[in-house]
PDB file of C-alpha atoms and ligand atoms in Angstrom:
ATOM      1  CA  MET A   1      -0.365  -0.302   0.303  1.00  0.00           C
ATOM      2  CA  ILE A   2       1.146   3.723  -0.928  1.00  0.00           C
ATOM      3  CA  THR A   3       0.911   6.146   2.069  1.00  0.00           C
ATOM      4  CA  LEU A   4       1.106   9.559   1.148  1.00  0.00           C
ATOM      5  CA  TYR A   5       2.009  12.511   3.753  1.00  0.00           C
ATOM      6  CA  ASP A   6      -0.270  15.102   2.309  1.00  0.00           C
ATOM      7  CA  ALA A   7      -1.776  18.417   2.954  1.00  0.00           C
ATOM      8  CA  ASP A   8      -4.640  19.802   0.880  1.00  0.00           C
ATOM      9  CA  ARG A   9      -3.390  23.130   0.508  1.00  0.00           C
ATOM     10  CA  CYS A  10       0.023  22.292  -0.451  1.00  0.00           C
ATOM     11  CA  PRO A  11       0.322  22.375  -3.982  1.00  0.00           C
ATOM     12  CA  TYR A  12       3.402  20.367  -4.525  1.00  0.00           C
ATOM     13  CA  CYS A  13       1.189  17.603  -3.155  1.00  0.00           C
ATOM     14  CA  ALA A  14      -1.533  17.973  -5.735  1.00  0.00           C
ATOM     15  CA  ARG A  15       1.413  17.453  -7.804  1.00  0.00           C
ATOM     16  CA  VAL A  16       1.447  13.836  -6.626  1.00  0.00           C
ATOM     17  CA  ARG A  17      -2.408  13.543  -5.935  1.00  0.00           C
ATOM     18  CA  ILE A  18      -2.681  14.200  -9.808  1.00  0.00           C
ATOM     19  CA  ALA A  19      -0.140  11.492 -10.991  1.00  0.00           C
ATOM     20  CA  LEU A  20      -1.427   9.151  -8.457  1.00  0.00           C
ATOM     21  CA  ALA A  21      -5.138   9.777 -10.133  1.00  0.00           C
ATOM     22  CA  GLU A  22      -4.249   9.912 -13.554  1.00  0.00           C
ATOM     23  CA  LYS A  23      -2.514   6.083 -12.927  1.00  0.00           C
ATOM     24  CA  GLY A  24      -5.220   5.195 -11.223  1.00  0.00           C
ATOM     25  CA  ILE A  25      -2.677   4.005  -8.100  1.00  0.00           C
ATOM     26  CA  GLU A  26      -4.436   3.190  -4.816  1.00  0.00           C
ATOM     27  CA  TYR A  27      -3.419   5.146  -1.967  1.00  0.00           C
ATOM     28  CA  GLU A  28      -3.894   6.421   1.473  1.00  0.00           C
ATOM     29  CA  THR A  29      -3.485  10.059   2.785  1.00  0.00           C
ATOM     30  CA  VAL A  30      -1.784  11.218   6.075  1.00  0.00           C
ATOM     31  CA  GLU A  31      -2.715  14.682   6.250  1.00  0.00           C
ATOM     32  CA  VAL A  32      -0.055  16.803   7.643  1.00  0.00           C
ATOM     33  CA  ASP A  33      -1.070  19.911   9.796  1.00  0.00           C
ATOM     34  CA  LEU A  34       1.309  22.542   8.151  1.00  0.00           C
ATOM     35  CA  ASP A  35       0.810  25.155  10.567  1.00  0.00           C
ATOM     36  CA  ASP A  36       1.840  22.662  13.753  1.00  0.00           C
ATOM     37  CA  ARG A  37       3.749  20.131  11.709  1.00  0.00           C
ATOM     38  CA  PRO A  38       4.177  16.618  14.058  1.00  0.00           C
ATOM     39  CA  ALA A  39       7.572  15.717  14.815  1.00  0.00           C
ATOM     40  CA  TRP A  40       7.422  12.812  13.207  1.00  0.00           C
ATOM     41  CA  ILE A  41       7.428  13.987   9.684  1.00  0.00           C
ATOM     42  CA  TYR A  42      11.040  14.994   9.954  1.00  0.00           C
ATOM     43  CA  GLU A  43      11.977  11.629  10.711  1.00  0.00           C
ATOM     44  CA  LYS A  44       9.815  10.990   6.941  1.00  0.00           C
ATOM     45  CA  ASN A  45      11.530  14.193   5.674  1.00  0.00           C
ATOM     46  CA  PRO A  46      14.792  16.017   6.980  1.00  0.00           C
ATOM     47  CA  LEU A  47      13.691  19.077   5.529  1.00  0.00           C
ATOM     48  CA  GLY A  48       9.917  18.558   7.365  1.00  0.00           C
ATOM     49  CA  ARG A  49       8.293  19.439   4.079  1.00  0.00           C
ATOM     50  CA  VAL A  50       5.124  17.532   2.452  1.00  0.00           C
ATOM     51  CA  PRO A  51       4.459  15.770  -0.080  1.00  0.00           C
ATOM     52  CA  VAL A  52       6.150  12.376   1.108  1.00  0.00           C
ATOM     53  CA  LEU A  53       5.492   9.022  -0.582  1.00  0.00           C
ATOM     54  CA  GLU A  54       5.982   5.756   1.431  1.00  0.00           C
ATOM     55  CA  GLU A  55       5.613   2.275   0.004  1.00  0.00           C
ATOM     56  CA  ASP A  56       6.326  -0.265   1.913  1.00  0.00           C
ATOM     57  CA  ALA A  57       9.579   0.329   3.316  1.00  0.00           C
ATOM     58  CA  PHE A  58      10.480   3.000   1.251  1.00  0.00           C
ATOM     59  CA  VAL A  59       9.915   6.919   1.537  1.00  0.00           C
ATOM     60  CA  LEU A  60      10.466   9.605  -0.670  1.00  0.00           C
ATOM     61  CA  PRO A  61       9.881  13.089  -0.340  1.00  0.00           C
ATOM     62  CA  GLU A  62       9.836  15.886  -3.271  1.00  0.00           C
ATOM     63  CA  SER A  63       7.442  16.355  -5.346  1.00  0.00           C
ATOM     64  CA  ALA A  64       9.064  15.911  -8.774  1.00  0.00           C
ATOM     65  CA  VAL A  65      11.381  12.823  -7.952  1.00  0.00           C
ATOM     66  CA  ILE A  66       8.047  11.099  -6.556  1.00  0.00           C
ATOM     67  CA  ASN A  67       6.198  12.104 -10.086  1.00  0.00           C
ATOM     68  CA  GLU A  68       9.372  10.534 -11.867  1.00  0.00           C
ATOM     69  CA  TYR A  69       9.442   7.371  -9.654  1.00  0.00           C
ATOM     70  CA  LEU A  70       5.691   7.058  -9.727  1.00  0.00           C
ATOM     71  CA  GLU A  71       6.134   6.999 -13.714  1.00  0.00           C
ATOM     72  CA  GLU A  72       8.429   4.298 -13.510  1.00  0.00           C
ATOM     73  CA  ARG A  73       7.075   2.236 -11.104  1.00  0.00           C
ATOM     74  CA  TYR A  74       3.558   2.576 -12.657  1.00  0.00           C
ATOM     75  CA  PRO A  75       4.108   2.994 -16.356  1.00  0.00           C
ATOM     76  CA  GLU A  76       0.856   2.499 -17.547  1.00  0.00           C
ATOM     77  CA  PRO A  77      -0.658   5.188 -18.514  1.00  0.00           C
ATOM     78  CA  ALA A  78       2.601   7.258 -19.354  1.00  0.00           C
ATOM     79  CA  LEU A  79       2.436  10.628 -18.086  1.00  0.00           C
ATOM     80  CA  TRP A  80       5.947  11.218 -20.165  1.00  0.00           C
ATOM     81  CA  PRO A  81       5.658  12.055 -23.699  1.00  0.00           C
ATOM     82  CA  ALA A  82       6.881   9.041 -25.856  1.00  0.00           C
ATOM     83  CA  ASP A  83       9.163  11.491 -28.290  1.00  0.00           C
ATOM     84  CA  PRO A  84      12.825  11.754 -25.919  1.00  0.00           C
ATOM     85  CA  ALA A  85      13.259  15.419 -27.011  1.00  0.00           C
ATOM     86  CA  GLU A  86       9.487  16.264 -26.141  1.00  0.00           C
ATOM     87  CA  ARG A  87      10.445  14.312 -22.433  1.00  0.00           C
ATOM     88  CA  ALA A  88      13.917  16.353 -21.885  1.00  0.00           C
ATOM     89  CA  PHE A  89      11.779  19.588 -22.722  1.00  0.00           C
ATOM     90  CA  GLY A  90       9.388  18.791 -19.660  1.00  0.00           C
ATOM     91  CA  ARG A  91      11.556  17.735 -17.533  1.00  0.00           C
ATOM     92  CA  LEU A  92      13.388  21.364 -18.310  1.00  0.00           C
ATOM     93  CA  LEU A  93      10.133  23.179 -17.323  1.00  0.00           C
ATOM     94  CA  VAL A  94       9.980  21.270 -14.316  1.00  0.00           C
ATOM     95  CA  PHE A  95      13.477  21.911 -12.992  1.00  0.00           C
ATOM     96  CA  ARG A  96      12.980  25.175 -14.181  1.00  0.00           C
ATOM     97  CA  PHE A  97       9.675  25.481 -11.855  1.00  0.00           C
ATOM     98  CA  ASP A  98      11.209  27.889  -9.889  1.00  0.00           C
ATOM     99  CA  GLN A  99      10.606  30.508 -12.741  1.00  0.00           C
ATOM    100  CA  LEU A 100       7.015  30.658 -11.674  1.00  0.00           C
ATOM    101  CA  SER A 101       7.152  29.776  -8.130  1.00  0.00           C
ATOM    102  CA  LYS A 102       9.403  32.704  -7.228  1.00  0.00           C
ATOM    103  CA  PRO A 103       7.172  35.581  -8.277  1.00  0.00           C
ATOM    104  CA  TYR A 104       3.991  33.621  -7.259  1.00  0.00           C
ATOM    105  CA  TYR A 105       5.261  33.384  -3.440  1.00  0.00           C
ATOM    106  CA  ALA A 106       6.299  36.527  -3.831  1.00  0.00           C
ATOM    107  CA  LEU A 107       3.017  37.740  -4.650  1.00  0.00           C
ATOM    108  CA  ARG A 108       1.483  35.796  -1.799  1.00  0.00           C
ATOM    109  CA  ARG A 109       4.092  37.793   0.260  1.00  0.00           C
ATOM    110  CA  ASP A 110       2.330  40.633  -0.972  1.00  0.00           C
ATOM    111  CA  GLU A 111       6.052  41.570  -2.449  1.00  0.00           C
ATOM    112  CA  GLU A 112       6.205  45.313  -4.595  1.00  0.00           C
ATOM    113  CA  GLY A 113       6.293  44.465  -8.119  1.00  0.00           C
ATOM    114  CA  ALA A 114       5.418  40.554  -7.696  1.00  0.00           C
ATOM    115  CA  ASN A 115       2.342  40.871 -10.096  1.00  0.00           C
ATOM    116  CA  GLU A 116       4.067  41.985 -12.877  1.00  0.00           C
ATOM    117  CA  ARG A 117       6.911  39.206 -12.353  1.00  0.00           C
ATOM    118  CA  LEU A 118       4.020  36.866 -12.088  1.00  0.00           C
ATOM    119  CA  ASP A 119       2.342  38.197 -15.166  1.00  0.00           C
ATOM    120  CA  ALA A 120       5.541  38.212 -17.523  1.00  0.00           C
ATOM    121  CA  GLU A 121       5.828  34.220 -16.234  1.00  0.00           C
ATOM    122  CA  LEU A 122       2.140  33.798 -17.207  1.00  0.00           C
ATOM    123  CA  ALA A 123       3.019  35.360 -20.959  1.00  0.00           C
ATOM    124  CA  LYS A 124       5.912  33.157 -21.261  1.00  0.00           C
ATOM    125  CA  LEU A 125       3.618  29.968 -20.898  1.00  0.00           C
ATOM    126  CA  ASN A 126       0.816  31.457 -22.559  1.00  0.00           C
ATOM    127  CA  ALA A 127       3.322  32.332 -25.712  1.00  0.00           C
ATOM    128  CA  ALA A 128       4.853  28.122 -25.115  1.00  0.00           C
ATOM    129  CA  LEU A 129       1.231  27.302 -25.053  1.00  0.00           C
ATOM    130  CA  ASP A 130       0.041  29.236 -28.394  1.00  0.00           C
ATOM    131  CA  ALA A 131       3.164  26.992 -29.899  1.00  0.00           C
ATOM    132  CA  ARG A 132       1.736  23.423 -28.596  1.00  0.00           C
ATOM    133  CA  SER A 133      -1.047  21.668 -27.025  1.00  0.00           C
ATOM    134  CA  TYR A 134       0.780  20.857 -23.952  1.00  0.00           C
ATOM    135  CA  LEU A 135       3.652  22.295 -21.809  1.00  0.00           C
ATOM    136  CA  SER A 136       6.090  19.404 -23.175  1.00  0.00           C
ATOM    137  CA  GLY A 137       4.604  19.406 -26.303  1.00  0.00           C
ATOM    138  CA  ARG A 138       2.057  17.500 -27.984  1.00  0.00           C
ATOM    139  CA  GLU A 139       1.064  15.103 -25.161  1.00  0.00           C
ATOM    140  CA  TYR A 140      -0.350  16.193 -21.761  1.00  0.00           C
ATOM    141  CA  GLY A 141       2.163  14.996 -18.937  1.00  0.00           C
ATOM    142  CA  LEU A 142       4.063  15.490 -16.145  1.00  0.00           C
ATOM    143  CA  ALA A 143       5.136  18.801 -17.149  1.00  0.00           C
ATOM    144  CA  ASP A 144       1.620  19.675 -17.092  1.00  0.00           C
ATOM    145  CA  ILE A 145       1.112  18.415 -13.809  1.00  0.00           C
ATOM    146  CA  ALA A 146       4.119  20.164 -12.335  1.00  0.00           C
ATOM    147  CA  TYR A 147       2.364  23.677 -13.245  1.00  0.00           C
ATOM    148  CA  VAL A 148      -1.019  23.387 -13.152  1.00  0.00           C
ATOM    149  CA  PRO A 149      -1.557  23.467  -9.203  1.00  0.00           C
ATOM    150  CA  TRP A 150       0.120  26.975  -8.923  1.00  0.00           C
ATOM    151  CA  LEU A 151      -2.217  28.080 -11.839  1.00  0.00           C
ATOM    152  CA  LEU A 152      -5.345  26.929 -10.360  1.00  0.00           C
ATOM    153  CA  HIS A 153      -4.332  28.332  -6.905  1.00  0.00           C
ATOM    154  CA  ALA A 154      -3.628  31.645  -8.521  1.00  0.00           C
ATOM    155  CA  ARG A 155      -6.945  32.126 -10.198  1.00  0.00           C
ATOM    156  CA  ASP A 156      -8.898  30.578  -7.634  1.00  0.00           C
ATOM    157  CA  ARG A 157      -7.257  32.050  -4.458  1.00  0.00           C
ATOM    158  CA  MET A 158      -5.609  34.590  -5.054  1.00  0.00           C
ATOM    159  CA  ASN A 159      -7.776  36.191  -7.694  1.00  0.00           C
ATOM    160  CA  VAL A 160      -4.916  36.515 -10.415  1.00  0.00           C
ATOM    161  CA  GLU A 161      -6.386  37.352 -13.563  1.00  0.00           C
ATOM    162  CA  LEU A 162      -5.639  34.652 -16.341  1.00  0.00           C
ATOM    163  CA  ARG A 163      -7.823  36.237 -19.186  1.00  0.00           C
ATOM    164  CA  PRO A 164      -5.235  38.053 -21.030  1.00  0.00           C
ATOM    165  CA  PHE A 165      -3.559  34.788 -21.341  1.00  0.00           C
ATOM    166  CA  PRO A 166      -5.752  32.849 -23.963  1.00  0.00           C
ATOM    167  CA  ALA A 167      -3.678  29.771 -24.561  1.00  0.00           C
ATOM    168  CA  LEU A 168      -2.880  29.695 -20.916  1.00  0.00           C
ATOM    169  CA  THR A 169      -6.455  29.660 -20.069  1.00  0.00           C
ATOM    170  CA  ASP A 170      -7.530  27.019 -23.033  1.00  0.00           C
ATOM    171  CA  TRP A 171      -5.340  24.715 -21.839  1.00  0.00           C
ATOM    172  CA  LEU A 172      -6.453  25.127 -18.176  1.00  0.00           C
ATOM    173  CA  GLU A 173      -9.793  24.215 -19.268  1.00  0.00           C
ATOM    174  CA  ARG A 174      -8.775  21.652 -21.255  1.00  0.00           C
ATOM    175  CA  LEU A 175      -7.058  20.042 -18.162  1.00  0.00           C
ATOM    176  CA  SER A 176      -9.729  20.954 -15.899  1.00  0.00           C
ATOM    177  CA  ALA A 177     -11.865  18.083 -17.755  1.00  0.00           C
ATOM    178  CA  ARG A 178      -9.632  15.617 -16.757  1.00  0.00           C
ATOM    179  CA  PRO A 179     -11.224  14.163 -13.938  1.00  0.00           C
ATOM    180  CA  ALA A 180      -7.806  13.857 -12.246  1.00  0.00           C
ATOM    181  CA  ILE A 181      -7.551  18.014 -12.603  1.00  0.00           C
ATOM    182  CA  ALA A 182     -11.405  18.136 -11.603  1.00  0.00           C
ATOM    183  CA  ALA A 183     -10.744  16.676  -8.370  1.00  0.00           C
ATOM    184  CA  GLU A 184      -7.918  19.141  -7.383  1.00  0.00           C
ATOM    185  CA  LEU A 185     -10.560  22.073  -7.946  1.00  0.00           C
ATOM    186  CA  ASP A 186     -12.780  20.441  -5.746  1.00  0.00           C
ATOM    187  CA  VAL A 187     -10.065  20.434  -3.322  1.00  0.00           C
ATOM    188  CA  VAL A 188      -9.270  24.260  -4.033  1.00  0.00           C
ATOM    189  CA  ALA A 189     -12.953  25.092  -3.651  1.00  0.00           C
ATOM    190  CA  ALA A 190     -12.949  23.545  -0.593  1.00  0.00           C
ATOM    191  CA  LEU A 191     -10.274  25.618   1.060  1.00  0.00           C
TER     192      LEU A 191
HETATM  193  N1  GSH B   1      10.608  21.120  -2.757  1.00  0.00           N
HETATM  194  C1  GSH B   1       9.466  20.291  -2.495  1.00  0.00           C
HETATM  195  C2  GSH B   1       8.522  21.523  -1.633  1.00  0.00           C
HETATM  196  C3  GSH B   1       7.510  21.050  -0.852  1.00  0.00           C
HETATM  197  C4  GSH B   1       7.154  22.108  -0.317  1.00  0.00           C
HETATM  198  O1  GSH B   1       7.596  23.245   0.067  1.00  0.00           O
HETATM  199  N2  GSH B   1       5.749  21.820   0.648  1.00  0.00           N
HETATM  200  C5  GSH B   1       5.173  22.774   1.661  1.00  0.00           C
HETATM  201  C6  GSH B   1       3.793  23.030   1.861  1.00  0.00           C
HETATM  202  S1  GSH B   1       3.156  23.028   0.237  1.00  0.00           S
HETATM  203  C7  GSH B   1       5.752  22.262   2.939  1.00  0.00           C
HETATM  204  O2  GSH B   1       5.841  21.033   3.507  1.00  0.00           O
HETATM  205  N3  GSH B   1       6.408  23.601   3.554  1.00  0.00           N
HETATM  206  C8  GSH B   1       6.790  23.356   5.276  1.00  0.00           C
HETATM  207  C9  GSH B   1       8.050  23.984   5.051  1.00  0.00           C
HETATM  208  O3  GSH B   1       8.630  24.591   4.464  1.00  0.00           O
HETATM  209  O4  GSH B   1       8.700  24.109   6.260  1.00  0.00           O
HETATM  210  C10 GSH B   1       8.552  19.313  -3.120  1.00  0.00           C
HETATM  211  O5  GSH B   1       8.800  19.523  -4.211  1.00  0.00           O
HETATM  212  O6  GSH B   1       8.110  18.618  -2.468  1.00  0.00           O
END
């Protein structure tokens, strides 16, 4: 059995929840209170952060690494594109995720200029999605899953206006039709 140490409001956890749902993997969750983290979480992850995935005696933190593990351990349905170049490009986007997360968290902290910096990153994503259907290319997969939780939180919890980015909103609409993402919309709505 797989256990996910989880927090509803954590977009990094959402990455893993989406990948598990897409692959139809059964799992149980242990909700971790991020405002009052239990001491034992440091035994699972020395950084004290969620998500952490546990499968029997195997314990793994870091959402991007967890999703790579799930992809290798449960290859069907595949969440990386078949094409090696698209796959590499998707991994590059995951590797450079902080280009989006830095202005996102700056906005959460109400830092001056964060809105403009986030909009500049949203414009880059919009341009990418104008040129291809999904972030890594022709197929939906782990790159989309790595980014979509922050877009949902930005739109639905931080009132970030996404309408100036039509390719991005179209991508978000298409993704929201997937049950794995629709479930996250419900999680965000309930926060
Ligand atoms: N790089 C980590 C980031 C995980 C992360 O920052 N999780 C947050 C909740 S969204 C957390 O546990 N924060 C507690 C802390 O930073 O001490 C990942 O991708 O899993």
